[in-house]
Amino acid sequence: MRNYNETTITDAVLERVRNARTPRVRQISEALVRHLHSFVREVRPTQEEWEYGIDFLTRTGHTCDDNRQEFILLSDTLGVSMLLDAINHAMPRGATETTVLGPFFVQSAPERQNGDDISGGLEGDPLLVNGSVVTVDGLPVAGAIVDVWHSDNEGYYDVQQLDRIGHFAMRARFRTGADGSFHFWSIKPAPYPVPHDGPVGEMLAAQGRHPWRPALVHFKISAPGFEQLVTHVFLAGDRYLDSDVVFGVKDSLVRELILAPPRAQQNDALVNKGHYTLTYDFCLRRLTDTPLS
Ligand code: BEZ
């Protein structure tokens, strides 16, 4: 066959992928061709626009290195990561909802003891985080591994400003006790922009969007026999809750900070200053639980 035109070319390409190696490769290839072709039919890009698109994707690739993944950021800011999360993490009723992992997770955060201060000595409003890890039936999950990380009071993660902040500040790994609880001290995080000095930032500006995420604390929780939970707890009242650039906010993950006044007779210096408390009970899904569809 030859002489394809706007009406015949899509079927011709679909015919070409019919003998794909597996049914799944065929399904994915067919959907890709159908959706790409209908995008082009709808948008009718000029040659210059098509070249701009190719250049944008090329620069997105060139911006990636061991520390930066611009394609994942593109997926995040176009809502694809949260769509994928919704598809793959339908939770049984009661299980804590999930969000994106984000680029600031570090695999090798040090294990700390419950009650430790993980602020790295940074300035900020003292924050006590009290958490527990339970099953959907409310039973404690002892020995769960809880990775936590968050931004400082200026909206920076340690990995973004190692010289100023230092390694492993505002990040640590905890283990839940026999009652499923964990707690630690840190400082109150601030909202922060996603990296926007590359192609994704250029896209956000062109789309008239801001690059901000609301203030939050990240959690990654694992325990044998349970699905790993990747989530955040957002601080109630944050101005970006309704316009999170990566569409990650869910009502069930927003918590009010409780302000505790200074208590002069306490020995603990952090408590003497007065502090905020953030409390959240995380509910894990057993690998054998059936997801909601
Ligand atoms: C984060 O909150 O760590 C994050 C998530 C997605 C994109 C950029 C940052």
mmCIF file of C-alpha atoms and ligand atoms in Angstrom:
data_model
loop_
_atom_site.group_PDB
_atom_site.id
_atom_site.type_symbol
_atom_site.label_atom_id
_atom_site.label_comp_id
_atom_site.label_asym_id
_atom_site.label_seq_id
_atom_site.Cartn_x
_atom_site.Cartn_y
_atom_site.Cartn_z
ATOM 1 C CA MET A 1 0.000 0.000 0.000
ATOM 2 C CA ARG A 2 1.095 3.543 -0.760
ATOM 3 C CA ASN A 3 -0.338 7.047 -1.153
ATOM 4 C CA TYR A 4 -1.623 7.380 2.409
ATOM 5 C CA ASN A 5 -3.580 10.492 3.264
ATOM 6 C CA GLU A 6 -5.125 12.064 6.338
ATOM 7 C CA THR A 7 -8.003 9.594 6.315
ATOM 8 C CA THR A 8 -6.119 6.369 5.534
ATOM 9 C CA ILE A 9 -2.802 6.685 7.383
ATOM 10 C CA THR A 10 -4.052 5.737 10.885
ATOM 11 C CA ASP A 11 -5.462 2.373 9.770
ATOM 12 C CA ALA A 12 -2.273 1.698 7.813
ATOM 13 C CA VAL A 13 -0.110 2.162 10.924
ATOM 14 C CA LEU A 14 -2.523 0.091 13.047
ATOM 15 C CA GLU A 15 -2.260 -2.721 10.486
ATOM 16 C CA ARG A 16 1.561 -2.521 10.720
ATOM 17 C CA VAL A 17 1.550 -3.245 14.503
ATOM 18 C CA ARG A 18 -0.906 -6.161 14.285
ATOM 19 C CA ASN A 19 1.849 -8.777 14.633
ATOM 20 C CA ALA A 20 3.377 -7.260 17.769
ATOM 21 C CA ARG A 21 5.276 -9.744 19.928
ATOM 22 C CA THR A 22 2.661 -9.935 22.698
ATOM 23 C CA PRO A 23 -1.029 -8.966 22.993
ATOM 24 C CA ARG A 24 -0.042 -6.273 25.538
ATOM 25 C CA VAL A 25 2.546 -4.708 23.177
ATOM 26 C CA ARG A 26 -0.096 -4.734 20.442
ATOM 27 C CA GLN A 27 -2.702 -3.100 22.727
ATOM 28 C CA ILE A 28 -0.277 -0.397 23.852
ATOM 29 C CA SER A 29 1.002 0.260 20.314
ATOM 30 C CA GLU A 30 -2.512 0.511 18.879
ATOM 31 C CA ALA A 31 -3.693 2.899 21.594
ATOM 32 C CA LEU A 32 -0.539 5.013 21.176
ATOM 33 C CA VAL A 33 -1.065 5.322 17.420
ATOM 34 C CA ARG A 34 -4.807 6.064 17.724
ATOM 35 C CA HIS A 35 -4.359 8.724 20.409
ATOM 36 C CA LEU A 36 -1.284 10.345 18.802
ATOM 37 C CA HIS A 37 -3.000 10.557 15.442
ATOM 38 C CA SER A 38 -6.182 11.998 16.882
ATOM 39 C CA PHE A 39 -4.092 14.562 18.855
ATOM 40 C CA VAL A 40 -2.448 15.667 15.607
ATOM 41 C CA ARG A 41 -5.803 15.742 13.778
ATOM 42 C CA GLU A 42 -7.314 17.891 16.538
ATOM 43 C CA VAL A 43 -4.376 20.285 17.010
ATOM 44 C CA ARG A 44 -3.217 20.449 13.360
ATOM 45 C CA PRO A 45 0.298 21.645 14.355
ATOM 46 C CA THR A 46 2.289 23.772 11.934
ATOM 47 C CA GLN A 47 5.734 22.426 10.939
ATOM 48 C CA GLU A 48 7.335 24.998 13.319
ATOM 49 C CA GLU A 49 5.129 23.864 16.201
ATOM 50 C CA TRP A 50 6.040 20.230 15.558
ATOM 51 C CA GLU A 51 9.745 21.162 15.531
ATOM 52 C CA TYR A 52 9.272 23.088 18.802
ATOM 53 C CA GLY A 53 7.654 19.971 20.325
ATOM 54 C CA ILE A 54 10.572 17.775 19.226
ATOM 55 C CA ASP A 55 13.059 20.313 20.610
ATOM 56 C CA PHE A 56 11.090 20.515 23.903
ATOM 57 C CA LEU A 57 11.219 16.719 24.347
ATOM 58 C CA THR A 58 14.905 16.637 23.355
ATOM 59 C CA ARG A 59 15.733 19.291 25.970
ATOM 60 C CA THR A 60 13.607 17.437 28.524
ATOM 61 C CA GLY A 61 15.813 14.371 27.948
ATOM 62 C CA HIS A 62 19.026 16.411 28.094
ATOM 63 C CA THR A 63 17.930 17.911 31.441
ATOM 64 C CA CYS A 64 17.829 14.430 33.026
ATOM 65 C CA ASP A 65 20.823 13.104 34.946
ATOM 66 C CA ASP A 66 21.411 10.938 38.024
ATOM 67 C CA ASN A 67 19.840 13.618 40.259
ATOM 68 C CA ARG A 68 17.125 15.069 38.061
ATOM 69 C CA GLN A 69 14.338 13.360 36.112
ATOM 70 C CA GLU A 70 12.635 15.960 33.963
ATOM 71 C CA PHE A 71 10.367 13.379 32.254
ATOM 72 C CA ILE A 72 8.885 12.327 35.614
ATOM 73 C CA LEU A 73 8.412 16.016 36.450
ATOM 74 C CA LEU A 74 6.623 16.427 33.111
ATOM 75 C CA SER A 75 4.390 13.465 33.984
ATOM 76 C CA ASP A 76 3.767 14.950 37.470
ATOM 77 C CA THR A 77 2.856 18.420 36.232
ATOM 78 C CA LEU A 78 0.585 17.088 33.478
ATOM 79 C CA GLY A 79 -1.341 15.049 36.067
ATOM 80 C CA VAL A 80 -0.251 11.739 34.548
ATOM 81 C CA SER A 81 1.556 10.531 37.691
ATOM 82 C CA MET A 82 -1.531 11.057 39.870
ATOM 83 C CA LEU A 83 -3.778 9.474 37.207
ATOM 84 C CA LEU A 84 -1.511 6.425 37.249
ATOM 85 C CA ASP A 85 -1.598 6.462 41.046
ATOM 86 C CA ALA A 86 -5.421 6.517 41.006
ATOM 87 C CA ILE A 87 -5.469 3.561 38.598
ATOM 88 C CA ASN A 88 -2.885 1.462 40.441
ATOM 89 C CA HIS A 89 -3.723 2.284 44.052
ATOM 90 C CA ALA A 90 -7.447 1.873 44.436
ATOM 91 C CA MET A 91 -7.560 1.392 48.223
ATOM 92 C CA PRO A 92 -9.896 -0.672 50.355
ATOM 93 C CA ARG A 93 -12.057 1.537 52.546
ATOM 94 C CA GLY A 94 -10.051 2.873 55.499
ATOM 95 C CA ALA A 95 -6.577 2.488 53.948
ATOM 96 C CA THR A 96 -4.510 5.683 53.722
ATOM 97 C CA GLU A 97 -4.548 7.292 50.301
ATOM 98 C CA THR A 98 -1.371 7.530 48.231
ATOM 99 C CA THR A 99 0.468 10.284 46.360
ATOM 100 C CA VAL A 100 3.633 10.683 44.268
ATOM 101 C CA LEU A 101 7.106 9.832 45.625
ATOM 102 C CA GLY A 102 8.682 13.008 44.205
ATOM 103 C CA PRO A 103 12.344 13.641 43.374
ATOM 104 C CA PHE A 104 13.607 14.449 46.884
ATOM 105 C CA PHE A 105 13.450 10.944 48.357
ATOM 106 C CA VAL A 106 16.861 9.556 49.345
ATOM 107 C CA GLN A 107 17.280 5.803 49.689
ATOM 108 C CA SER A 108 19.957 5.852 52.377
ATOM 109 C CA ALA A 109 18.478 8.095 55.090
ATOM 110 C CA PRO A 110 19.862 7.153 58.540
ATOM 111 C CA GLU A 111 17.690 5.233 60.994
ATOM 112 C CA ARG A 112 16.859 7.388 64.028
ATOM 113 C CA GLN A 113 15.290 6.637 67.405
ATOM 114 C CA ASN A 114 11.733 7.589 68.225
ATOM 115 C CA GLY A 115 11.776 11.033 69.836
ATOM 116 C CA ASP A 116 14.924 12.208 67.977
ATOM 117 C CA ASP A 117 15.186 15.703 66.521
ATOM 118 C CA ILE A 118 15.829 15.413 62.760
ATOM 119 C CA SER A 119 15.893 19.174 62.014
ATOM 120 C CA GLY A 120 19.685 19.193 61.617
ATOM 121 C CA GLY A 121 19.738 22.273 63.890
ATOM 122 C CA LEU A 122 17.946 24.447 61.306
ATOM 123 C CA GLU A 123 15.998 27.547 62.304
ATOM 124 C CA GLY A 124 12.251 27.147 62.281
ATOM 125 C CA ASP A 125 9.099 26.542 64.268
ATOM 126 C CA PRO A 126 9.540 23.315 66.287
ATOM 127 C CA LEU A 127 7.264 20.540 65.069
ATOM 128 C CA LEU A 128 6.456 17.282 66.858
ATOM 129 C CA VAL A 129 5.205 14.572 64.498
ATOM 130 C CA ASN A 130 3.200 11.778 66.147
ATOM 131 C CA GLY A 131 2.278 8.887 63.903
ATOM 132 C CA SER A 132 0.961 5.385 64.098
ATOM 133 C CA VAL A 133 0.807 2.577 61.577
ATOM 134 C CA VAL A 134 -2.241 0.316 61.720
ATOM 135 C CA THR A 135 -4.094 -2.250 59.609
ATOM 136 C CA VAL A 136 -7.496 -1.470 58.062
ATOM 137 C CA ASP A 137 -8.974 -3.274 61.096
ATOM 138 C CA GLY A 138 -7.152 -0.886 63.445
ATOM 139 C CA LEU A 139 -4.495 -3.358 64.660
ATOM 140 C CA PRO A 140 -1.018 -1.883 65.278
ATOM 141 C CA VAL A 141 1.738 -2.727 62.783
ATOM 142 C CA ALA A 142 4.908 -3.147 64.855
ATOM 143 C CA GLY A 143 8.343 -2.859 63.238
ATOM 144 C CA ALA A 144 7.119 -0.951 60.161
ATOM 145 C CA ILE A 145 9.856 1.086 58.448
ATOM 146 C CA VAL A 146 8.832 4.738 58.158
ATOM 147 C CA ASP A 147 10.887 7.022 55.894
ATOM 148 C CA VAL A 148 10.131 10.721 56.388
ATOM 149 C CA TRP A 149 11.408 13.809 54.597
ATOM 150 C CA HIS A 150 10.296 17.413 54.194
ATOM 151 C CA SER A 151 11.357 20.944 53.274
ATOM 152 C CA ASP A 152 12.755 23.603 55.610
ATOM 153 C CA ASN A 153 11.105 26.885 56.583
ATOM 154 C CA GLU A 154 12.250 28.424 53.276
ATOM 155 C CA GLY A 155 10.909 25.575 51.145
ATOM 156 C CA TYR A 156 14.191 23.787 50.423
ATOM 157 C CA TYR A 157 15.072 20.106 50.852
ATOM 158 C CA ASP A 158 18.541 19.201 52.148
ATOM 159 C CA VAL A 159 19.526 17.725 48.749
ATOM 160 C CA GLN A 160 18.826 21.078 47.066
ATOM 161 C CA GLN A 161 21.135 23.092 49.334
ATOM 162 C CA LEU A 162 23.643 20.660 50.851
ATOM 163 C CA ASP A 163 26.165 23.435 51.604
ATOM 164 C CA ARG A 164 23.675 25.422 53.694
ATOM 165 C CA ILE A 165 21.514 22.623 55.093
ATOM 166 C CA GLY A 166 23.829 19.578 55.225
ATOM 167 C CA HIS A 167 23.137 15.901 54.480
ATOM 168 C CA PHE A 168 20.133 14.139 55.997
ATOM 169 C CA ALA A 169 18.498 17.154 57.631
ATOM 170 C CA MET A 170 14.702 16.848 57.852
ATOM 171 C CA ARG A 171 14.884 13.250 56.690
ATOM 172 C CA ALA A 172 15.218 9.983 58.577
ATOM 173 C CA ARG A 173 13.990 6.434 58.901
ATOM 174 C CA PHE A 174 12.031 5.284 61.957
ATOM 175 C CA ARG A 175 10.740 1.914 63.104
ATOM 176 C CA THR A 176 7.324 1.647 64.742
ATOM 177 C CA GLY A 177 7.156 0.306 68.297
ATOM 178 C CA ALA A 178 5.017 -2.580 69.567
ATOM 179 C CA ASP A 179 1.959 -0.289 69.580
ATOM 180 C CA GLY A 180 2.604 0.759 65.935
ATOM 181 C CA SER A 181 3.594 4.295 66.911
ATOM 182 C CA PHE A 182 6.522 6.545 65.992
ATOM 183 C CA HIS A 183 7.329 10.160 66.765
ATOM 184 C CA PHE A 184 10.038 12.687 66.041
ATOM 185 C CA TRP A 185 10.891 16.376 66.286
ATOM 186 C CA SER A 186 11.662 18.623 63.346
ATOM 187 C CA ILE A 187 10.712 22.080 62.070
ATOM 188 C CA LYS A 188 7.541 23.211 60.342
ATOM 189 C CA PRO A 189 7.969 22.819 56.544
ATOM 190 C CA ALA A 190 7.101 25.576 54.056
ATOM 191 C CA PRO A 191 5.521 25.395 50.572
ATOM 192 C CA TYR A 192 8.073 24.926 47.788
ATOM 193 C CA PRO A 193 8.300 25.157 44.012
ATOM 194 C CA VAL A 194 9.099 22.075 41.930
ATOM 195 C CA PRO A 195 12.292 22.515 39.878
ATOM 196 C CA HIS A 196 11.232 25.048 37.247
ATOM 197 C CA ASP A 197 14.494 26.213 35.677
ATOM 198 C CA GLY A 198 14.200 23.703 32.799
ATOM 199 C CA PRO A 199 11.730 22.698 30.063
ATOM 200 C CA VAL A 200 8.945 21.891 32.572
ATOM 201 C CA GLY A 201 9.272 25.392 34.062
ATOM 202 C CA GLU A 202 9.066 26.788 30.525
ATOM 203 C CA MET A 203 5.866 24.773 29.962
ATOM 204 C CA LEU A 204 4.306 25.918 33.260
ATOM 205 C CA ALA A 205 5.042 29.575 32.442
ATOM 206 C CA ALA A 206 3.579 29.191 28.939
ATOM 207 C CA GLN A 207 0.467 27.590 30.452
ATOM 208 C CA GLY A 208 0.097 30.441 32.974
ATOM 209 C CA ARG A 209 0.687 28.132 35.953
ATOM 210 C CA HIS A 210 2.688 28.507 39.166
ATOM 211 C CA PRO A 211 5.245 25.817 40.156
ATOM 212 C CA TRP A 212 4.294 25.497 43.859
ATOM 213 C CA ARG A 213 3.458 22.571 46.111
ATOM 214 C CA PRO A 214 1.768 23.121 49.499
ATOM 215 C CA ALA A 215 3.733 22.528 52.725
ATOM 216 C CA LEU A 216 3.781 18.808 53.517
ATOM 217 C CA VAL A 217 5.676 15.960 55.145
ATOM 218 C CA HIS A 218 6.494 12.926 52.973
ATOM 219 C CA PHE A 219 6.088 9.370 54.292
ATOM 220 C CA LYS A 220 7.108 6.039 52.779
ATOM 221 C CA ILE A 221 6.007 3.151 54.961
ATOM 222 C CA SER A 222 6.745 -0.546 54.479
ATOM 223 C CA ALA A 223 6.065 -3.660 56.503
ATOM 224 C CA PRO A 224 6.146 -7.352 55.506
ATOM 225 C CA GLY A 225 2.761 -8.545 54.203
ATOM 226 C CA PHE A 226 1.525 -4.988 53.455
ATOM 227 C CA GLU A 227 1.522 -2.863 50.321
ATOM 228 C CA GLN A 228 4.149 -0.122 50.565
ATOM 229 C CA LEU A 229 2.505 3.243 51.265
ATOM 230 C CA VAL A 230 3.899 6.395 49.634
ATOM 231 C CA THR A 231 2.041 9.458 50.785
ATOM 232 C CA HIS A 232 2.215 12.976 52.216
ATOM 233 C CA VAL A 233 0.490 14.753 55.075
ATOM 234 C CA PHE A 234 -0.383 18.312 54.038
ATOM 235 C CA LEU A 235 -0.623 21.223 56.474
ATOM 236 C CA ALA A 236 -4.168 22.566 56.679
ATOM 237 C CA GLY A 237 -4.629 26.182 55.616
ATOM 238 C CA ASP A 238 -1.786 26.201 53.096
ATOM 239 C CA ARG A 239 -2.480 28.592 50.224
ATOM 240 C CA TYR A 240 -1.503 25.996 47.571
ATOM 241 C CA LEU A 241 -3.760 23.121 48.700
ATOM 242 C CA ASP A 242 -6.200 23.783 45.849
ATOM 243 C CA SER A 243 -3.608 24.402 43.161
ATOM 244 C CA ASP A 244 -0.803 21.894 43.899
ATOM 245 C CA VAL A 245 1.263 21.869 40.702
ATOM 246 C CA VAL A 246 1.365 18.030 40.703
ATOM 247 C CA PHE A 247 -2.324 17.499 41.656
ATOM 248 C CA GLY A 248 -1.358 15.454 44.737
ATOM 249 C CA VAL A 249 -3.715 16.833 47.413
ATOM 250 C CA LYS A 250 -6.468 14.638 48.869
ATOM 251 C CA ASP A 251 -8.727 15.812 51.705
ATOM 252 C CA SER A 252 -7.963 12.713 53.761
ATOM 253 C CA LEU A 253 -4.260 13.703 53.834
ATOM 254 C CA VAL A 254 -4.710 17.249 55.186
ATOM 255 C CA ARG A 255 -4.149 17.812 58.900
ATOM 256 C CA GLU A 256 -4.416 20.832 61.181
ATOM 257 C CA LEU A 257 -1.234 21.663 63.143
ATOM 258 C CA ILE A 258 -1.967 22.041 66.836
ATOM 259 C CA LEU A 259 -0.009 24.805 68.557
ATOM 260 C CA ALA A 260 1.156 23.900 72.070
ATOM 261 C CA PRO A 261 2.211 26.887 74.210
ATOM 262 C CA PRO A 262 5.647 26.907 75.912
ATOM 263 C CA ARG A 263 5.799 24.880 79.135
ATOM 264 C CA ALA A 264 8.410 26.397 81.441
ATOM 265 C CA GLN A 265 8.871 23.386 83.718
ATOM 266 C CA GLN A 266 9.680 20.958 80.857
ATOM 267 C CA ASN A 267 13.369 20.006 80.543
ATOM 268 C CA ASP A 268 13.187 19.542 76.800
ATOM 269 C CA ALA A 269 14.463 22.752 75.111
ATOM 270 C CA LEU A 270 12.215 22.219 72.087
ATOM 271 C CA VAL A 271 9.109 21.977 74.242
ATOM 272 C CA ASN A 272 10.185 25.076 76.194
ATOM 273 C CA LYS A 273 9.943 27.101 72.977
ATOM 274 C CA GLY A 274 6.339 26.096 72.312
ATOM 275 C CA HIS A 275 5.746 23.877 69.335
ATOM 276 C CA TYR A 276 3.341 22.586 66.706
ATOM 277 C CA THR A 277 2.080 19.011 66.736
ATOM 278 C CA LEU A 278 1.149 17.042 63.619
ATOM 279 C CA THR A 279 -0.663 13.757 64.213
ATOM 280 C CA TYR A 280 -1.589 11.140 61.624
ATOM 281 C CA ASP A 281 -2.610 7.477 61.763
ATOM 282 C CA PHE A 282 -1.460 5.622 58.652
ATOM 283 C CA CYS A 283 -3.496 2.630 57.642
ATOM 284 C CA LEU A 284 -1.755 -0.012 55.511
ATOM 285 C CA ARG A 285 -3.397 -2.328 53.011
ATOM 286 C CA ARG A 286 -2.592 -6.015 53.389
ATOM 287 C CA LEU A 287 -1.271 -7.602 50.183
ATOM 288 C CA THR A 288 -4.250 -9.975 50.440
ATOM 289 C CA ASP A 289 -6.870 -7.159 50.733
ATOM 290 C CA THR A 290 -8.970 -6.616 47.608
ATOM 291 C CA PRO A 291 -8.660 -3.096 46.194
ATOM 292 C CA LEU A 292 -11.763 -0.967 45.572
ATOM 293 C CA SER A 293 -12.308 -0.566 41.843
HETATM 294 C C1 BEZ B 1 7.740 16.488 45.843
HETATM 295 O O1 BEZ B 1 6.897 16.919 46.532
HETATM 296 O O2 BEZ B 1 8.713 15.995 46.352
HETATM 297 C C2 BEZ B 1 7.583 16.580 44.356
HETATM 298 C C3 BEZ B 1 6.680 15.759 43.722
HETATM 299 C C4 BEZ B 1 6.572 15.826 42.334
HETATM 300 C C5 BEZ B 1 7.339 16.716 41.607
HETATM 301 C C6 BEZ B 1 8.230 17.549 42.258
HETATM 302 C C7 BEZ B 1 8.354 17.496 43.651
#
